Coordinates of C-alpha atoms (C1' of nucleotides) and ligand atoms in Angstrom, one line a residue:
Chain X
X198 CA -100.0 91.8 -37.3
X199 CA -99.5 89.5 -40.3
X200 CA -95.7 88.1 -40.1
X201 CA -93.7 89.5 -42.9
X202 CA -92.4 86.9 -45.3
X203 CA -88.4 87.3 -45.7
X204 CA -86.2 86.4 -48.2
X205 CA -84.9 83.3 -45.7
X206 CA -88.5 82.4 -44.5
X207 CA -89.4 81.9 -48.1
X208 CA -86.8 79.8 -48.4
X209 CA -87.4 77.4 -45.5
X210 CA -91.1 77.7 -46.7
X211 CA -90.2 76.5 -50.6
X212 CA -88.0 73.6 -48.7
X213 CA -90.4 72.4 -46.7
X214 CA -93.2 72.4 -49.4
X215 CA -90.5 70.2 -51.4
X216 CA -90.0 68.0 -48.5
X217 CA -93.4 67.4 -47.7
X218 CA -93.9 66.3 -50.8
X219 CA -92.6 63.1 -50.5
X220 CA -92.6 62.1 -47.1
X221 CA -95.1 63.4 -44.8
X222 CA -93.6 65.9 -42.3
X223 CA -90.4 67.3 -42.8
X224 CA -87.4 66.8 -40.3
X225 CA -85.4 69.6 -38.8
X226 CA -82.0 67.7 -40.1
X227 CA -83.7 67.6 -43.5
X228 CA -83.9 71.4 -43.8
X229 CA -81.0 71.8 -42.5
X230 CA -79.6 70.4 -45.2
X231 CA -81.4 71.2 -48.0
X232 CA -80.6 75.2 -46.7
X233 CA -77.1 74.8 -45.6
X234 CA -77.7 75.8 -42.2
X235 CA -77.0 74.2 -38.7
X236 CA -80.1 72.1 -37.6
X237 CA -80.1 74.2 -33.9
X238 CA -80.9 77.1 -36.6
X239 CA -83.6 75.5 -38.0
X240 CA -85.3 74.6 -35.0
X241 CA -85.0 77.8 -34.2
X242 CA -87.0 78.8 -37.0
X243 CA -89.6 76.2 -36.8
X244 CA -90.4 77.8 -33.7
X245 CA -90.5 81.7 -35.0
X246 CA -92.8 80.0 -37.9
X247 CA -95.1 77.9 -35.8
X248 CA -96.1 80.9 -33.5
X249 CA -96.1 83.2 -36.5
X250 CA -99.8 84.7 -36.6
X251 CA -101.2 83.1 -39.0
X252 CA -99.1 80.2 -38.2
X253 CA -97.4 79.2 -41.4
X254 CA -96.4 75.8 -40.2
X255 CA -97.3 73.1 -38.0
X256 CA -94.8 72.2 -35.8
X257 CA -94.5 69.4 -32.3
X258 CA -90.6 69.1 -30.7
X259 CA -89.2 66.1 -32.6
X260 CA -91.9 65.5 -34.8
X261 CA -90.9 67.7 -37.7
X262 CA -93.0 70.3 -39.8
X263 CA -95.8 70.6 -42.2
X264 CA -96.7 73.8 -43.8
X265 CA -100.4 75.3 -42.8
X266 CA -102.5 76.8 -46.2
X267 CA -101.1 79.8 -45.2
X268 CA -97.5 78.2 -45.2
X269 CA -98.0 76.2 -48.8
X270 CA -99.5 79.7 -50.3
X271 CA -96.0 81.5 -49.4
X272 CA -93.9 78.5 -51.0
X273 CA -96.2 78.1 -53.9
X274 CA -95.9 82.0 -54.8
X275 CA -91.9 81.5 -54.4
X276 CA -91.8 77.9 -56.5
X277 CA -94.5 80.2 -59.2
X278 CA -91.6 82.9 -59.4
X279 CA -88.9 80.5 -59.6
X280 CA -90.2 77.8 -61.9
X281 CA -91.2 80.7 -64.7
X282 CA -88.5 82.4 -64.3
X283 CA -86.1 79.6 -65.3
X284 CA -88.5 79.4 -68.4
X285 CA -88.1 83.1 -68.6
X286 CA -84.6 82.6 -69.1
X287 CA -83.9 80.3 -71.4
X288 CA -86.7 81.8 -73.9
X289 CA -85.2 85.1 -73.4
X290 CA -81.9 84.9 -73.0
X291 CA -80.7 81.9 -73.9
X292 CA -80.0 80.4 -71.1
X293 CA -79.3 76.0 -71.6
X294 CA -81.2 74.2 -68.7
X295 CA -78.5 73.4 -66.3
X296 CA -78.1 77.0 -65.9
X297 CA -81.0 78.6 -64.7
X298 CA -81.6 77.3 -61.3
X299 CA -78.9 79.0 -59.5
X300 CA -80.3 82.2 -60.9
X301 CA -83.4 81.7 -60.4
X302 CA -82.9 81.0 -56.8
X303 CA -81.8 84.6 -55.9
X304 CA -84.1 86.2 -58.6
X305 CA -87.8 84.8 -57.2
X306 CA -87.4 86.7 -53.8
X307 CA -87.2 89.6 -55.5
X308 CA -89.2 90.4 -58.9
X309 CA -92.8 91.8 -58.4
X310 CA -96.5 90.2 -58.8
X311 CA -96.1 92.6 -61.8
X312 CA -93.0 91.2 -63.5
X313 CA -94.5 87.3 -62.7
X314 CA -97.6 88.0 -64.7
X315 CA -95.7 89.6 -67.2
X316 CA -93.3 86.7 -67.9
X317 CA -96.3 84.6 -67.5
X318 CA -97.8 86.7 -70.0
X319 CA -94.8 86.8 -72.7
X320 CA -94.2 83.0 -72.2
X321 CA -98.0 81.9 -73.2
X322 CA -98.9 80.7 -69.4
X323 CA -96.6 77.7 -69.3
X324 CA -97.5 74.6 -67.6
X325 CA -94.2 73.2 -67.0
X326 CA -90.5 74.8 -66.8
X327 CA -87.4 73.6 -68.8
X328 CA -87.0 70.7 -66.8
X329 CA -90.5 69.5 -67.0
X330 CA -91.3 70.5 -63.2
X331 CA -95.2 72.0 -62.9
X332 CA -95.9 75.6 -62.1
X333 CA -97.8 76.5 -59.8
X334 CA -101.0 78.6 -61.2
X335 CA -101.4 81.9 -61.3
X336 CA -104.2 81.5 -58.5
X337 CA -101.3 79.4 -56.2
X338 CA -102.5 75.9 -57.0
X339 CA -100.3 73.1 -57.3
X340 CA -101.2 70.8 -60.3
X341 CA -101.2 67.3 -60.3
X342 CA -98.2 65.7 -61.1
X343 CA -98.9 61.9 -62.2
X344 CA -95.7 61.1 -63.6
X345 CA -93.3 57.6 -62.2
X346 CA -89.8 57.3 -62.0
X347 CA -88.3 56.0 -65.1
X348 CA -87.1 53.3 -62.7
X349 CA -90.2 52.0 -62.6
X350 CA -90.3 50.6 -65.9
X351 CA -89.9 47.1 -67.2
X352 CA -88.7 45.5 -70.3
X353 CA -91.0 46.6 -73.4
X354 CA -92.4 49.6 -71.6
X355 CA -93.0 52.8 -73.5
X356 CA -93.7 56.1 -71.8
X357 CA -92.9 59.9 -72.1
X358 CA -90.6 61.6 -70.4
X359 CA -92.3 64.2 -68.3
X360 CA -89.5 66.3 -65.8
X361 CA -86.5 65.5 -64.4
X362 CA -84.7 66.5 -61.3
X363 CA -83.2 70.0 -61.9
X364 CA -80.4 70.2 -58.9
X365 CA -77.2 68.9 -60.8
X366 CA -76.1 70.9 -63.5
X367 CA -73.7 67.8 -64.7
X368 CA -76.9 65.5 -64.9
X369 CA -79.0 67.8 -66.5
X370 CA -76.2 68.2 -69.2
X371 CA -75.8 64.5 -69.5
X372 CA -79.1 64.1 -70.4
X373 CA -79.8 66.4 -72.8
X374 CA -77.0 65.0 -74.5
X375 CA -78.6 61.6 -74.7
X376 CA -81.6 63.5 -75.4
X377 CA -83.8 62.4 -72.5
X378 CA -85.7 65.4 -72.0
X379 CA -89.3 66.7 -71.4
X380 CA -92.0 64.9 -73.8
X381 CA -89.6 62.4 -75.5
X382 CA -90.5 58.8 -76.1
X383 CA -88.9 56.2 -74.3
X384 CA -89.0 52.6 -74.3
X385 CA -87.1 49.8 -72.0
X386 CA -85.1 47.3 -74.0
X387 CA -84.0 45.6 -70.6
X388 CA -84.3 46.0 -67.7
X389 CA -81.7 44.1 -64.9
X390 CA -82.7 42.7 -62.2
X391 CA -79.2 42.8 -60.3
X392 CA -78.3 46.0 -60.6
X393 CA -81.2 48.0 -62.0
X394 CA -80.0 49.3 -65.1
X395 CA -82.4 50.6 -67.7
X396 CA -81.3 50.0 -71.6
X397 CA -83.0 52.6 -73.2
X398 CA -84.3 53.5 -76.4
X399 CA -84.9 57.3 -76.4
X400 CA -87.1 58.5 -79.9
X401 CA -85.1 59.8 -82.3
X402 CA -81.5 58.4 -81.0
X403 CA -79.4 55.5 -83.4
X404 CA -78.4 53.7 -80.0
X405 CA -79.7 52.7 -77.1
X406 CA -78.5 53.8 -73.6
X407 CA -78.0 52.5 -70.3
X408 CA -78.8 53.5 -67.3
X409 CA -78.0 53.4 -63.7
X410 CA -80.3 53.6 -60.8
X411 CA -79.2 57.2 -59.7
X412 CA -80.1 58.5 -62.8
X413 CA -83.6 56.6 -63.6
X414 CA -84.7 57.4 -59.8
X415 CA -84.4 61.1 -61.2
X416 CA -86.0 61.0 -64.4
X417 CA -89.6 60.9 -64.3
X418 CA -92.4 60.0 -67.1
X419 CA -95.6 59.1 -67.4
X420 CA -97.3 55.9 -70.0
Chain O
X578 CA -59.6 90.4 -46.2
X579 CA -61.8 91.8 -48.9
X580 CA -65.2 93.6 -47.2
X581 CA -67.9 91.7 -48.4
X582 CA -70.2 94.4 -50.5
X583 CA -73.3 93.8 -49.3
X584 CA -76.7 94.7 -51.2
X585 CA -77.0 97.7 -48.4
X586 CA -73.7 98.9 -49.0
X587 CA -74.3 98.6 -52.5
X588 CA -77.1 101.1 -52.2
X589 CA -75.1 103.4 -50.2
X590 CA -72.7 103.5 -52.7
X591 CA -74.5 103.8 -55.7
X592 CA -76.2 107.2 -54.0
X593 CA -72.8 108.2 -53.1
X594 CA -72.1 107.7 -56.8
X595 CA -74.3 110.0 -57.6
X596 CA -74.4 112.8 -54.9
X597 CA -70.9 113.4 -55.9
X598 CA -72.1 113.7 -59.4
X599 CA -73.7 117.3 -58.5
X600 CA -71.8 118.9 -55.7
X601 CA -68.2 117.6 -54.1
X602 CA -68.6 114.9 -51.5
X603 CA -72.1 113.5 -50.5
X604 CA -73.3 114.6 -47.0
X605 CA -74.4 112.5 -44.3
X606 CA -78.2 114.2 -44.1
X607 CA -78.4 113.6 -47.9
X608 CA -77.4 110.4 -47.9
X609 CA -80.0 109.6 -44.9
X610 CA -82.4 111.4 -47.3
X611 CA -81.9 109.3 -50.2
X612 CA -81.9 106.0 -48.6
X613 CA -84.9 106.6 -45.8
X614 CA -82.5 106.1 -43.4
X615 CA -81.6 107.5 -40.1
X616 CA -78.8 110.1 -40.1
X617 CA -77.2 108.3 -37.2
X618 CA -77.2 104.9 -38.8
X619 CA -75.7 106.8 -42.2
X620 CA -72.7 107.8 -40.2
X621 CA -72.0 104.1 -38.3
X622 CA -71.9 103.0 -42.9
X623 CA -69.4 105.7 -43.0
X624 CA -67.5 105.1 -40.8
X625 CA -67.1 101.4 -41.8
X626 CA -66.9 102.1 -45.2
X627 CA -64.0 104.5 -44.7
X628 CA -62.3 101.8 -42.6
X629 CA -62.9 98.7 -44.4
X630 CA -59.5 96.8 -46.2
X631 CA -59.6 98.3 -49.0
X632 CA -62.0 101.5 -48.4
X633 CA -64.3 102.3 -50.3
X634 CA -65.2 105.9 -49.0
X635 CA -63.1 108.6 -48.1
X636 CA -64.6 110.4 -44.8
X637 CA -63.4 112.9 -42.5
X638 CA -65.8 113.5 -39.9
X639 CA -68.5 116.3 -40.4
X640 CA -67.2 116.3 -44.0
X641 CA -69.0 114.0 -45.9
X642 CA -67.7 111.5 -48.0
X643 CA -66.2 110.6 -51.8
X644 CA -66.2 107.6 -53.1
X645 CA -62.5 105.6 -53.6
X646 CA -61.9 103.8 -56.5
X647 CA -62.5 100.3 -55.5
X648 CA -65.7 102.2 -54.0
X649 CA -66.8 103.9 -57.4
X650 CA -66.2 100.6 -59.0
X651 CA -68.6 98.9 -57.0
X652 CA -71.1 102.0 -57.6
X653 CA -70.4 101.4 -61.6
X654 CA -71.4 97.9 -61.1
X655 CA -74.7 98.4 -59.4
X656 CA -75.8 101.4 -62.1
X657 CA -74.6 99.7 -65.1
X658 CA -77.0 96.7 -63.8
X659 CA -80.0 99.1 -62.6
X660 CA -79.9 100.9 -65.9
X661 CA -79.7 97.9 -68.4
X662 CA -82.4 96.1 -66.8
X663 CA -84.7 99.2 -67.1
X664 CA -83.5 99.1 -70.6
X665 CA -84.4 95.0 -70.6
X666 CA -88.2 95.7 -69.0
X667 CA -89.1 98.1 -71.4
X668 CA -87.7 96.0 -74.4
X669 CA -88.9 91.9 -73.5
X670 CA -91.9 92.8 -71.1
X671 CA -93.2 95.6 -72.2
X672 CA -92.9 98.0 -69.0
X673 CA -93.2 101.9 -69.8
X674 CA -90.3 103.9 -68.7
X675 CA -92.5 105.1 -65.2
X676 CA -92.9 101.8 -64.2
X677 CA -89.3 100.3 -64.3
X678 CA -87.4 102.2 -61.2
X679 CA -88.7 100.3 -58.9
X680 CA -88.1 96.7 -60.2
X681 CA -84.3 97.7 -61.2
X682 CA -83.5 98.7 -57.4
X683 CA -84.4 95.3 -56.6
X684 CA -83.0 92.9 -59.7
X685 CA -79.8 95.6 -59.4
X686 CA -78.5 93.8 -56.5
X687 CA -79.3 89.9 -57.0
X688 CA -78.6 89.2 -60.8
X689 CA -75.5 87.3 -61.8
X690 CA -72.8 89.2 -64.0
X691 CA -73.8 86.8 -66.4
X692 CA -77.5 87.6 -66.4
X693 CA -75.6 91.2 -66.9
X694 CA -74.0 90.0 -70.2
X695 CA -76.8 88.3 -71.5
X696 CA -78.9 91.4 -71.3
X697 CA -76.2 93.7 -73.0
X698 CA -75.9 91.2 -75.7
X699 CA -79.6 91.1 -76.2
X700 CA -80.1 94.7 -76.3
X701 CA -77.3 95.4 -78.8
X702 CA -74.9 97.6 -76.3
X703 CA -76.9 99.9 -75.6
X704 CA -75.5 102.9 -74.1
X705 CA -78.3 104.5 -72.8
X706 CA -81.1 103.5 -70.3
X707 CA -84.9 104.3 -71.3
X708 CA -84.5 107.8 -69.4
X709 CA -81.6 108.8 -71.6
X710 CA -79.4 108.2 -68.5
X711 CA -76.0 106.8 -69.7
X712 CA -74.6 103.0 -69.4
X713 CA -71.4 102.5 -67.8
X714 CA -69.8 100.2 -70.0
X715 CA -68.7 96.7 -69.3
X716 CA -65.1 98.0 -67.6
X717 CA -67.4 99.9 -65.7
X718 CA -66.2 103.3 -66.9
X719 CA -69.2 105.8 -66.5
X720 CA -69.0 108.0 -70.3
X721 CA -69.1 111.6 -69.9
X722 CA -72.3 113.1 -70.0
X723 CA -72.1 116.6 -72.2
X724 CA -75.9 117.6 -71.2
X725 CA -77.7 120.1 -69.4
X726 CA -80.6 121.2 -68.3
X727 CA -83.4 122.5 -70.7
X728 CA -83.8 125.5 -68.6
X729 CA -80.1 126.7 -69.0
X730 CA -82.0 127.2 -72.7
X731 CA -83.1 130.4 -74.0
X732 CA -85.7 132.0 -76.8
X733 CA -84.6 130.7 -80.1
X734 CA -82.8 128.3 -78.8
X735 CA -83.0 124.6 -80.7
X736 CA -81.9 121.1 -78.7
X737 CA -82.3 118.0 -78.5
X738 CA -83.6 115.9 -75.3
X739 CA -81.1 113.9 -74.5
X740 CA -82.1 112.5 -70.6
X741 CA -85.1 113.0 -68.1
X742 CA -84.8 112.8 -64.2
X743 CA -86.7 109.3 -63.6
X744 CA -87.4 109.0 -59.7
X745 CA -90.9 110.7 -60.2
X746 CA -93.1 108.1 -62.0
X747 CA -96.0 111.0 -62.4
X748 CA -93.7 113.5 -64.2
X749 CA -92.4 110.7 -66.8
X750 CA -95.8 110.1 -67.2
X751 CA -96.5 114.0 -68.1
X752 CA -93.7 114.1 -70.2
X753 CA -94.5 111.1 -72.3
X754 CA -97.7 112.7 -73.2
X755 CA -96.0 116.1 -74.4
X756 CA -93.4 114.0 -76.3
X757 CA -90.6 115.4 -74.2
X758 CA -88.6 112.3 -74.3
X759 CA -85.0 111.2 -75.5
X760 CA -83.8 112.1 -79.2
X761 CA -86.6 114.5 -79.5
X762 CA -85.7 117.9 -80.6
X763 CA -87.3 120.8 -79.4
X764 CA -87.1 125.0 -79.7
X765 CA -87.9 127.3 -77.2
X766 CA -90.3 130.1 -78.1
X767 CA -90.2 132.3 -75.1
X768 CA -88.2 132.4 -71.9
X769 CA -90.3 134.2 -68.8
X770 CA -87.4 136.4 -67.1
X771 CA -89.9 136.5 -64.1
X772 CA -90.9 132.7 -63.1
X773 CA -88.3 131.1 -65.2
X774 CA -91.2 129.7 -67.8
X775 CA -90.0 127.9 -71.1
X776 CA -92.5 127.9 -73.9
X777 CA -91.4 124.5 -75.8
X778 CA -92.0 123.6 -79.4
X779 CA -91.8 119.8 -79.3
X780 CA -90.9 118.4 -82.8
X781 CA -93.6 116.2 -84.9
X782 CA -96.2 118.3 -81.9
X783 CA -98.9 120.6 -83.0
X784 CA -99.4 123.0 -80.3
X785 CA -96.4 124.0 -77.8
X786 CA -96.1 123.5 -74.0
X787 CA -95.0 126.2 -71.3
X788 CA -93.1 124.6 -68.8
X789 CA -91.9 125.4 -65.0
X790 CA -88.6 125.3 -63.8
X791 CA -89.4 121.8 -62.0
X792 CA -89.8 120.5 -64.9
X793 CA -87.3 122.1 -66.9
X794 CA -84.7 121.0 -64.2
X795 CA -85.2 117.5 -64.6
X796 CA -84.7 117.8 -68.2
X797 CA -81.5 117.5 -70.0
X798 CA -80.8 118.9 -73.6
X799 CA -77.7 119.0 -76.0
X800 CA -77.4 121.4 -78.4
Chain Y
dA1469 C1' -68.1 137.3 -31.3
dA1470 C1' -71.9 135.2 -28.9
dA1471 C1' -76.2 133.0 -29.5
dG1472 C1' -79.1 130.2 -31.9
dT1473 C1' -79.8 126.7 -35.4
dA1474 C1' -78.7 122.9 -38.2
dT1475 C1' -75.9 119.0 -39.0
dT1476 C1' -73.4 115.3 -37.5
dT1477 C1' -71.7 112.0 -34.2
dT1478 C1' -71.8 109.1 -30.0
dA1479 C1' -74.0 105.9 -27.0
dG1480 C1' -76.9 102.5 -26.1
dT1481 C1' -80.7 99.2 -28.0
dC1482 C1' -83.2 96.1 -31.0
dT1483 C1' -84.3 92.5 -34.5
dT1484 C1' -83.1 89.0 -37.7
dG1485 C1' -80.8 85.1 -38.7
dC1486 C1' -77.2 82.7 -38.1
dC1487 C1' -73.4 79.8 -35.0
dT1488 C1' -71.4 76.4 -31.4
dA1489 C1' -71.6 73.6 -27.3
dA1490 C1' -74.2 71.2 -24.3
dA1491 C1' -78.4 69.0 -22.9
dT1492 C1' -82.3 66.2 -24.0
dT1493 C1' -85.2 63.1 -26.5
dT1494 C1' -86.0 59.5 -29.8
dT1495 C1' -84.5 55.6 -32.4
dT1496 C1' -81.7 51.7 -33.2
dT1497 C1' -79.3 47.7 -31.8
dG1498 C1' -77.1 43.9 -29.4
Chain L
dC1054 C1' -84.9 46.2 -22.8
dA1055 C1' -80.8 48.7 -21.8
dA1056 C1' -77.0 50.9 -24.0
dA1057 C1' -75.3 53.3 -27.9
dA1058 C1' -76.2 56.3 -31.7
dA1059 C1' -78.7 59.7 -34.0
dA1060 C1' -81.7 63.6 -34.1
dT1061 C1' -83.4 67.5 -32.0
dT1062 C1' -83.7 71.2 -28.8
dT1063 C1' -81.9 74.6 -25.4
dA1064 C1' -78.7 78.1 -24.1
dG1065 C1' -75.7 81.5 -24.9
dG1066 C1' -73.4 84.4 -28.5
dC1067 C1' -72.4 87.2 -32.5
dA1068 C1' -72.6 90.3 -36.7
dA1069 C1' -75.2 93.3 -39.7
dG1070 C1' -77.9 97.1 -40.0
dA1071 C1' -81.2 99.6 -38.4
dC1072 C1' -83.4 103.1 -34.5
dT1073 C1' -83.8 106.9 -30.7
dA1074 C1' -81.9 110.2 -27.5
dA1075 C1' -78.3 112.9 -26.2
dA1076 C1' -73.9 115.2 -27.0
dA1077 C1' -70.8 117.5 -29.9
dT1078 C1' -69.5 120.3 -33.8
dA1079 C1' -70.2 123.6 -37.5
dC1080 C1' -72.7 127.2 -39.7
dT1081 C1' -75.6 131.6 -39.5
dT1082 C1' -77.2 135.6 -37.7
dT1083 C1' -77.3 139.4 -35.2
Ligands
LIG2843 MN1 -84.9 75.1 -60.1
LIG2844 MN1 -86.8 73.6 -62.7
LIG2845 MN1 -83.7 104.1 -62.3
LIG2846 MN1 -83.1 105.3 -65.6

DNA sequence: AAAGTATTTTAGTCTTGCCTAAATTTTTTG
DNA sequence: CAAAAAATTTAGGCAAGACTAAAATACTTT
């Protein structure tokens, strides 16, 4: 009696996976946020997933969640869908890259194992989506991902952009205007020790830019 | 308070759409039919359909119901999406035309009206789908279809295919290989008073085809 | 026109996934 | 280390959309 996967399970599923990513387990107020949904909600979903047969995640009271194989499989398929779809997108309909993600986000529940090896197909087998972020392979593996934030470069540094965080439209339009995007060179002019700021020199560009903390703890490259 | 139109109301409607299409008003069996749904649980839609601010069904009880307005609208709106992203599979990914039914009645509901522009755009307006069936148009106004069934035709008679019935993914498949498709234009040789039989000369075909009345229903001809 | 059949509606339940309010547990702080 | 604060869980509810069984209505047939 394998649990069926729902729209909203995939959902806590892909969150999760995200979470976990950085930090260990993830925290029921966490998800709750990331979902929009009251944490007593959550928790009561933790549960439902936890006793799901197979479990799909791993759950103690208070101690937060971390997805089982089973679990990372079902986000993996979902992040699959929604990372080449937003490639889909832009290829085929023109889409700019600060607005695919809310579309993506309802289609990936919904197309077929057919229509992902399709796009797959048409697209070549991408590695990475518009914003850099690596997609998961056809066989549900996660790749990877050895790239820094651009925050952690000093003065004289040199590196290439690699992703950056996909979630605000504003940024993302921001940056592609200063043209710090995917596989761009990049190299620190200064670096200040106060405040952080990054004086960039982005390939390509007459002038240098700077930048704040919020923005180079979202850009992410690799030397 | 506008009712929220739900993707399950949106199915209801769109079958509503096109129950009334044939006969009057759509009946609450048929309607269960068409949506594998209980006959009990079609009549609880009704019934909230008919009373929602605006409504979007007329129903009088053990009448069946027409759509309102506001209701055909929202039917438009949901076949104008289904019918240009079967139009969008065939053309960017390569789907044949039995294949795309099912993927449309699950995109139909969850794209944007964006994703809806973008796909008209890239197809060049079309105003059919890949089944002949015809586009609403952007206003959602559904063009009048001047068709009629191939078997209305008699010996001597000369037409061309203008739509084929595409819920059976088998008989699409059939009448690919015979050439029976849209634009094609075709004669019949002999009408069978007894069994109903057409004998079909398919243009650009060598040999002709004798076909039943299930087929020759599903098939829809101008002259 | 009465009886039988088919259709439709009512009544009562169930599951999913969410909510709020109140309790409980954990973490932080003075 | 005890009190305050924050995080999490429990308890009780609700709405949507489905189901089954039983009742009511409408249509057919004799
Ligand atoms: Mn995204
Ligand atoms: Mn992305
Ligand atoms: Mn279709
Ligand atoms: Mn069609």
């Amino acid at each position: 009696m394998t649990e069926t996967i729902t729209q909203s399970i995939q959902d806590y599923l892909k969150h999760i996976y995200e979470l976990n990513e950085n930090g260990g387990s993830a925290s029921t107020n966490d998800i709750a946020a990331r979902l929009n949904i009251a944490p007593a909600s959550v928790t009561g979903m933790l549960q439902k997933l936890s006793n799901a047969k197979p479990p799909l995640v791993i759950y103690k009271k208070h101690q937060g969640v971390t997805l089982t194989k089973n679990g990372e499989k079902a986000a993996l398929e979902v992040i699959r869908h929604h990372r080449l779809l937003e490639s889909f997108l832009v290829n085929t309909l023109g889409y700019s890259w600060d607005e695919v993600h809310l579309e993506a986000d309802k289609l990936e529940h919904v197309i077929s194992e057919d229509f992902e090896a399709r796009m797959a197909e048409a697209l070549g087998h991408p590695t990475r989506d518009p914003h850099g972020e690596l997609i998961p392979t056809a066989d549900l593996t996660m790749p990877l991902d050895k790239s820094r934030p651009l925050a952690s470069l000093r003065t004289d540094e040199t590196a290439t952009v690699k992703r950056v965080s996909d979630d605000d439209p504003a940024l993302l339009r921001h940056l592609h205007e200063i043209g710090v995007i995917p596989e761009v060179k990049v190299t620190v002019k200064n670096y200040s020790e106060f405040d952080g700021n990054i004086t960039l020199q982005v390939a390509g560009r007459k002038s240098n830019v700077v930048l704040g903390t919020v923005i180079t703890n979202q850009v992410f490259i690799e030397k």
